[in-house]
Amino acid sequence: MPGEDAPEHRHTQNAFRFVVEGQGVWTVVERDPVPMRRGDFLPQAGMNWHAHHNAADEPMAWIDGLDIPFQYDVEAQFFDFGRDGLSEHEHSTPDRSRAERLWGHPGLAPVSQLRPIEGTPLLRYRWEDTDAALTDQLDLEREGHPGTVEPGHALVRYTNPTTAADVLPTIRAQFHRVRRGAETAPRRETGSSVYQVFDGSGRVRVGDVSWSVQRGDLFVVPSWMPLSVRSEASASDSDSGALDLFQFSDAPILAKLNLFRSHVEEPA
Amino acid sequence: MPGEDAPEHRHTQNAFRFVVEGQGVWTVVERDPVPMRRGDFLPQAGMNWHAHHNAADEPMAWIDGLDIPFQYDVEAQFFDFGRDGLSEHEHSTPDRSRAERLWGHPGLAPVSQLRPIEGTPLLRYRWEDTDAALTDQLDLEREGHPGTVEPGHALVRYTNPTTAADVLPTIRAQFHRVRRGAETAPRRETGSSVYQVFDGSGRVRVGDVSWSVQRGDLFVVPSWMPLSVRSEASASDSDSGALDLFQFSDAPILAKLNLFRSHVEEPA
Amino acid sequence: MPGEDAPEHRHTQNAFRFVVEGQGVWTVVERDPVPMRRGDFLPQAGMNWHAHHNAADEPMAWIDGLDIPFQYDVEAQFFDFGRDGLSEHEHSTPDRSRAERLWGHPGLAPVSQLRPIEGTPLLRYRWEDTDAALTDQLDLEREGHPGTVEPGHALVRYTNPTTAADVLPTIRAQFHRVRRGAETAPRRETGSSVYQVFDGSGRVRVGDVSWSVQRGDLFVVPSWMPLSVRSEASASDSDSGALDLFQFSDAPILAKLNLFRSHVEEPA
Amino acid sequence: MPGEDAPEHRHTQNAFRFVVEGQGVWTVVERDPVPMRRGDFLPQAGMNWHAHHNAADEPMAWIDGLDIPFQYDVEAQFFDFGRDGLSEHEHSTPDRSRAERLWGHPGLAPVSQLRPIEGTPLLRYRWEDTDAALTDQLDLEREGHPGTVEPGHALVRYTNPTTAADVLPTIRAQFHRVRRGAETAPRRETGSSVYQVFDGSGRVRVGDVSWSVQRGDLFVVPSWMPLSVRSEASASDSDSGALDLFQFSDAPILAKLNLFRSHVEEPA
């Protein structure tokens, strides 16, 4: 809500925000104010100091993802409080965070900061970039070139520019775009995923159950259950009819421990 | 020269082009036409099929860097000829190569292509991006934040988005911008470097020798010789007075074999 | 018990056996019969086929360690049954398993099998080797050279010769020897450990609680609780008075996910 | 020669000794006296302090391998002199070096020293271990199990127990045993190798040239030339008729720079 604040703190949990509606809030990470707009993905590695402030005059909504259940299981949680307030400077609303100015140029690394960092130093993955990358993949497919993971299905993964690995040590985040009328082949993998319907509408099948989804819906896919989605444009769809899905999962945990498996069924 | 072609071939040598003047030529790498404009950096990993064509009506100039001497020493060179001609499609001049459409979005990887690839799959690092990254570093310094490697000295490294390592297995490429009036501290490192003065003018000191440089000059820094540069705007400088230097070196060879060392002297 | 069999099976769980008393049973892993004697450590990576047979005429005891709770949490468990019976050959009792003949020579790798394998291919770490390594560390300390982790405290880690990492993707296994009269500094780490008192006797302190232990005892150290042990020879001790402790923990999980921390307090 | 000394020094060059005849000399590496006997392999990573002393009363012979030509090419050589003399203690002749007591136990790492070290900390690979590993491979083959690289051809690689990689950053060292009467398939690889005929006799073919070899001979195989060897027992052979070959090469350089290739021809 407008004007709300959260004081500075840090914790071992890896976390992220994915902005679902609105804009105006920002997160201050390591004293760097990071703006938040619809479609932006903001990862935040464990033990970064952070605080939040809503400078907007309307409500916003986002998804907060954390690896709390996992860290609870392995008993590795730590938490510290930080400063009581933020400085004047940190209450400003920049167009780009300092993190983006250092790390947001494709394939270019700032030598002064360059070393493998476990959680990504790029604190905001802008919607404009994600949208352009997905559009490019579908265009390449249309022109007869590789790019999509299967016909009509564009997929990008958020990565850490210092390691080329997943954006956070325990969390994988990806964005899917399924072209109007396309249906993805049933795919299983170990580990569980959460999906948010960012835009469009369609039909989801998980195992033997299927249901319709539309913008704003959330759904969960348990470990080793086959998932298939079909994009179905409806009258209320504001866009091209594509189905846009944000996904996050615990795949990095499984991959690093040699427990990741996946299986794609032939499409019917 | 306008209209010139080079037939398709491939070789184990890692190579790159850095465009010094003009535009209009393109390289066709793995059947993907890659446009070339002043300031663009085009890496090309060993054993990629490639050809060249100049569609412009004026001359162009670029630096071709290859690891031929090294591969000659270790006797690992292979070469193959490819097709006699290029297809119609490959003679077109796209605004962006397919490689850029897949890999040119900051922090975003196309899942369909994602695996560690030894030489970067991003075939063009556009000047606009390099220029913006350097500008951001100097702006951050002015605002009191980390970003430059030393006062007045911005430095970016071209990296491989699939490994976060150097852009080619044997070649490091970087771009320096030294603010008007700034001087870099003398720095030595093992391995040798070639520098191209992309813009601006100044004074270079290597060991006990110093000389003036201006746009278009090339110079070499041998292994373990201290290098210092000073930016000196002259009347003919078209820009802000900053000295822009493109650099390439064999640092990845030394680093992988545990032979890389560097030493920075205190500035006088 | 003598004559007992377990049929062939495999599962994703990583497992090991540490032999506490007796000898004569063997494990058949990937059709390779592996003998088991007191003090031997037998790791078994997930998805190896294995079966067991007791050819001895007296009971044996061992510790079975598996990562079942963790794999249950992340929902990545798979299980298959194998052949109904073992071949004649697999019922023999060799002195050394084939795995030991390939991988049990220090620093020497069989080129025909050499590649990074996630779970160690060395299927038996013999007590004679572990005992000799611990003795060497305490001897080196006595001669004034590095070797022990702190005065009077020898420590070896079981490692995978194809990666130099922990012996199993999710389990760390180590062996401690604390010299008669020595006391270890209180040490905390994230992740929990199980200890078995293999030989000797002494006093254990975990947080504010302390108690006496002797040969055959098991105890658990929860995450981030400080542990200190003191070796106290008693009348019934058969050996030099040293306290020998086998330990296993989930440290590789925490380390790979950037959650491992440790802290050693100054000894009182 | 007996009584000869070499003063303490260190250099960036990676080096090794392989003992061809005699015993009694030792190398003092980082103040650790390492005994040398026929068949022992003693690697020595760059920048380790070392000195030599011959306490025997008869001559000895060994092969000294260094990566001097390579380091000359890349201009990364450094050299320092150390102490003028060695301490009393360093003139003693231990049965095992301290390095062997810490690192010479199969699969067991001393936790106090455990971290990835670029050049192996195990300073002596004893002939007894190499011989046993080769014998085991040929025995496994005879029993119908995997172990050799091809029929009648046992092959072990010296590895670094802290990384599981080659023993030195720039040098690969291996030992071949070819069973009496066996012939190896022609094999090419990039990079060049030196072979020493440690024992036995036979016939070597490199490209179109072939010649007979016997104990003590050295030969070189240039990059990408096919090598085949046949073991031919002669009247003077002291052993089983097997041909024993020590090999070293620059393969790690090629492998790390993505330039390693190999090709095995079908045997005639």
PDB file of N, CA and C in Angstrom, chain A residues 150 153 155 157 172 174 176 184-189 195 221 224-228 260-265:
ATOM      1  N   GLU A 150      10.305 -25.579 -28.262  1.00  0.00           N
ATOM      2  CA  GLU A 150       9.443 -26.452 -29.069  1.00  0.00           C
ATOM      3  C   GLU A 150       8.535 -25.510 -29.850  1.00  0.00           C
ATOM      4  N   HIS A 153       6.762 -22.149 -28.474  1.00  0.00           N
ATOM      5  CA  HIS A 153       7.058 -22.044 -27.038  1.00  0.00           C
ATOM      6  C   HIS A 153       8.430 -21.395 -26.838  1.00  0.00           C
ATOM      7  N   LEU A 155      11.201 -19.555 -24.380  1.00  0.00           N
ATOM      8  CA  LEU A 155      11.554 -19.738 -22.966  1.00  0.00           C
ATOM      9  C   LEU A 155      12.901 -19.085 -22.684  1.00  0.00           C
ATOM     10  N   ARG A 157      15.668 -18.009 -19.469  1.00  0.00           N
ATOM     11  CA  ARG A 157      16.045 -18.210 -18.064  1.00  0.00           C
ATOM     12  C   ARG A 157      16.786 -16.979 -17.574  1.00  0.00           C
ATOM     13  N   ARG A 172      15.532 -21.314  -9.403  1.00  0.00           N
ATOM     14  CA  ARG A 172      15.552 -21.067 -10.846  1.00  0.00           C
ATOM     15  C   ARG A 172      14.321 -20.233 -11.193  1.00  0.00           C
ATOM     16  N   GLN A 174      12.267 -18.536 -14.629  1.00  0.00           N
ATOM     17  CA  GLN A 174      12.178 -18.553 -16.088  1.00  0.00           C
ATOM     18  C   GLN A 174      10.900 -17.850 -16.517  1.00  0.00           C
ATOM     19  N   HIS A 176       8.029 -18.060 -19.742  1.00  0.00           N
ATOM     20  CA  HIS A 176       7.524 -18.775 -20.914  1.00  0.00           C
ATOM     21  C   HIS A 176       6.551 -17.888 -21.686  1.00  0.00           C
ATOM     22  N   THR A 184       2.015 -27.047 -25.370  1.00  0.00           N
ATOM     23  CA  THR A 184       3.342 -27.601 -25.057  1.00  0.00           C
ATOM     24  C   THR A 184       3.231 -29.095 -24.785  1.00  0.00           C
ATOM     25  N   ALA A 185       4.307 -29.828 -25.117  1.00  0.00           N
ATOM     26  CA  ALA A 185       4.346 -31.270 -24.847  1.00  0.00           C
ATOM     27  C   ALA A 185       4.415 -31.503 -23.345  1.00  0.00           C
ATOM     28  N   PRO A 186       3.751 -32.561 -22.850  1.00  0.00           N
ATOM     29  CA  PRO A 186       3.812 -32.839 -21.411  1.00  0.00           C
ATOM     30  C   PRO A 186       5.251 -33.066 -20.977  1.00  0.00           C
ATOM     31  N   ARG A 187       5.642 -32.388 -19.934  1.00  0.00           N
ATOM     32  CA  ARG A 187       7.027 -32.442 -19.465  1.00  0.00           C
ATOM     33  C   ARG A 187       7.021 -32.627 -17.955  1.00  0.00           C
ATOM     34  N   ARG A 188       7.840 -33.559 -17.488  1.00  0.00           N
ATOM     35  CA  ARG A 188       8.019 -33.790 -16.052  1.00  0.00           C
ATOM     36  C   ARG A 188       9.409 -33.352 -15.655  1.00  0.00           C
ATOM     37  N   GLU A 189       9.558 -32.912 -14.446  1.00  0.00           N
ATOM     38  CA  GLU A 189      10.905 -32.792 -13.892  1.00  0.00           C
ATOM     39  C   GLU A 189      10.867 -32.938 -12.383  1.00  0.00           C
ATOM     40  N   TYR A 195       3.883 -21.311 -10.973  1.00  0.00           N
ATOM     41  CA  TYR A 195       3.682 -20.508 -12.179  1.00  0.00           C
ATOM     42  C   TYR A 195       2.723 -19.373 -11.877  1.00  0.00           C
ATOM     43  N   VAL A 221       3.062 -26.930  -9.715  1.00  0.00           N
ATOM     44  CA  VAL A 221       3.274 -28.236 -10.341  1.00  0.00           C
ATOM     45  C   VAL A 221       4.210 -29.048  -9.449  1.00  0.00           C
ATOM     46  N   TRP A 224       7.748 -34.238 -10.545  1.00  0.00           N
ATOM     47  CA  TRP A 224       7.560 -35.368 -11.459  1.00  0.00           C
ATOM     48  C   TRP A 224       6.134 -35.522 -11.994  1.00  0.00           C
ATOM     49  N   MET A 225       5.315 -34.460 -11.880  1.00  0.00           N
ATOM     50  CA  MET A 225       3.988 -34.466 -12.490  1.00  0.00           C
ATOM     51  C   MET A 225       4.117 -33.825 -13.870  1.00  0.00           C
ATOM     52  N   PRO A 226       3.550 -34.451 -14.907  1.00  0.00           N
ATOM     53  CA  PRO A 226       3.668 -33.867 -16.245  1.00  0.00           C
ATOM     54  C   PRO A 226       2.794 -32.625 -16.394  1.00  0.00           C
ATOM     55  N   LEU A 227       3.387 -31.588 -16.950  1.00  0.00           N
ATOM     56  CA  LEU A 227       2.680 -30.326 -17.179  1.00  0.00           C
ATOM     57  C   LEU A 227       2.579 -30.057 -18.665  1.00  0.00           C
ATOM     58  N   SER A 228       1.379 -29.656 -19.101  1.00  0.00           N
ATOM     59  CA  SER A 228       1.198 -29.175 -20.466  1.00  0.00           C
ATOM     60  C   SER A 228       0.308 -27.947 -20.408  1.00  0.00           C
ATOM     61  N   PHE A 260      18.519 -33.971 -10.406  1.00  0.00           N
ATOM     62  CA  PHE A 260      17.617 -33.412 -11.399  1.00  0.00           C
ATOM     63  C   PHE A 260      17.400 -34.404 -12.534  1.00  0.00           C
ATOM     64  N   ARG A 261      16.137 -34.621 -12.893  1.00  0.00           N
ATOM     65  CA  ARG A 261      15.756 -35.448 -14.024  1.00  0.00           C
ATOM     66  C   ARG A 261      14.622 -34.744 -14.732  1.00  0.00           C
ATOM     67  N   SER A 262      14.552 -34.928 -16.040  1.00  0.00           N
ATOM     68  CA  SER A 262      13.382 -34.424 -16.747  1.00  0.00           C
ATOM     69  C   SER A 262      13.030 -35.407 -17.842  1.00  0.00           C
ATOM     70  N   HIS A 263      11.787 -35.333 -18.274  1.00  0.00           N
ATOM     71  CA  HIS A 263      11.313 -36.226 -19.314  1.00  0.00           C
ATOM     72  C   HIS A 263      10.213 -35.521 -20.093  1.00  0.00           C
ATOM     73  N   VAL A 264      10.369 -35.483 -21.411  1.00  0.00           N
ATOM     74  CA  VAL A 264       9.339 -34.866 -22.249  1.00  0.00           C
ATOM     75  C   VAL A 264       8.614 -35.966 -23.003  1.00  0.00           C
ATOM     76  N   GLU A 265       7.293 -36.002 -22.881  1.00  0.00           N
ATOM     77  CA  GLU A 265       6.504 -36.965 -23.650  1.00  0.00           C
ATOM     78  C   GLU A 265       6.297 -36.430 -25.057  1.00  0.00           C
TER      79      GLU A 265
END
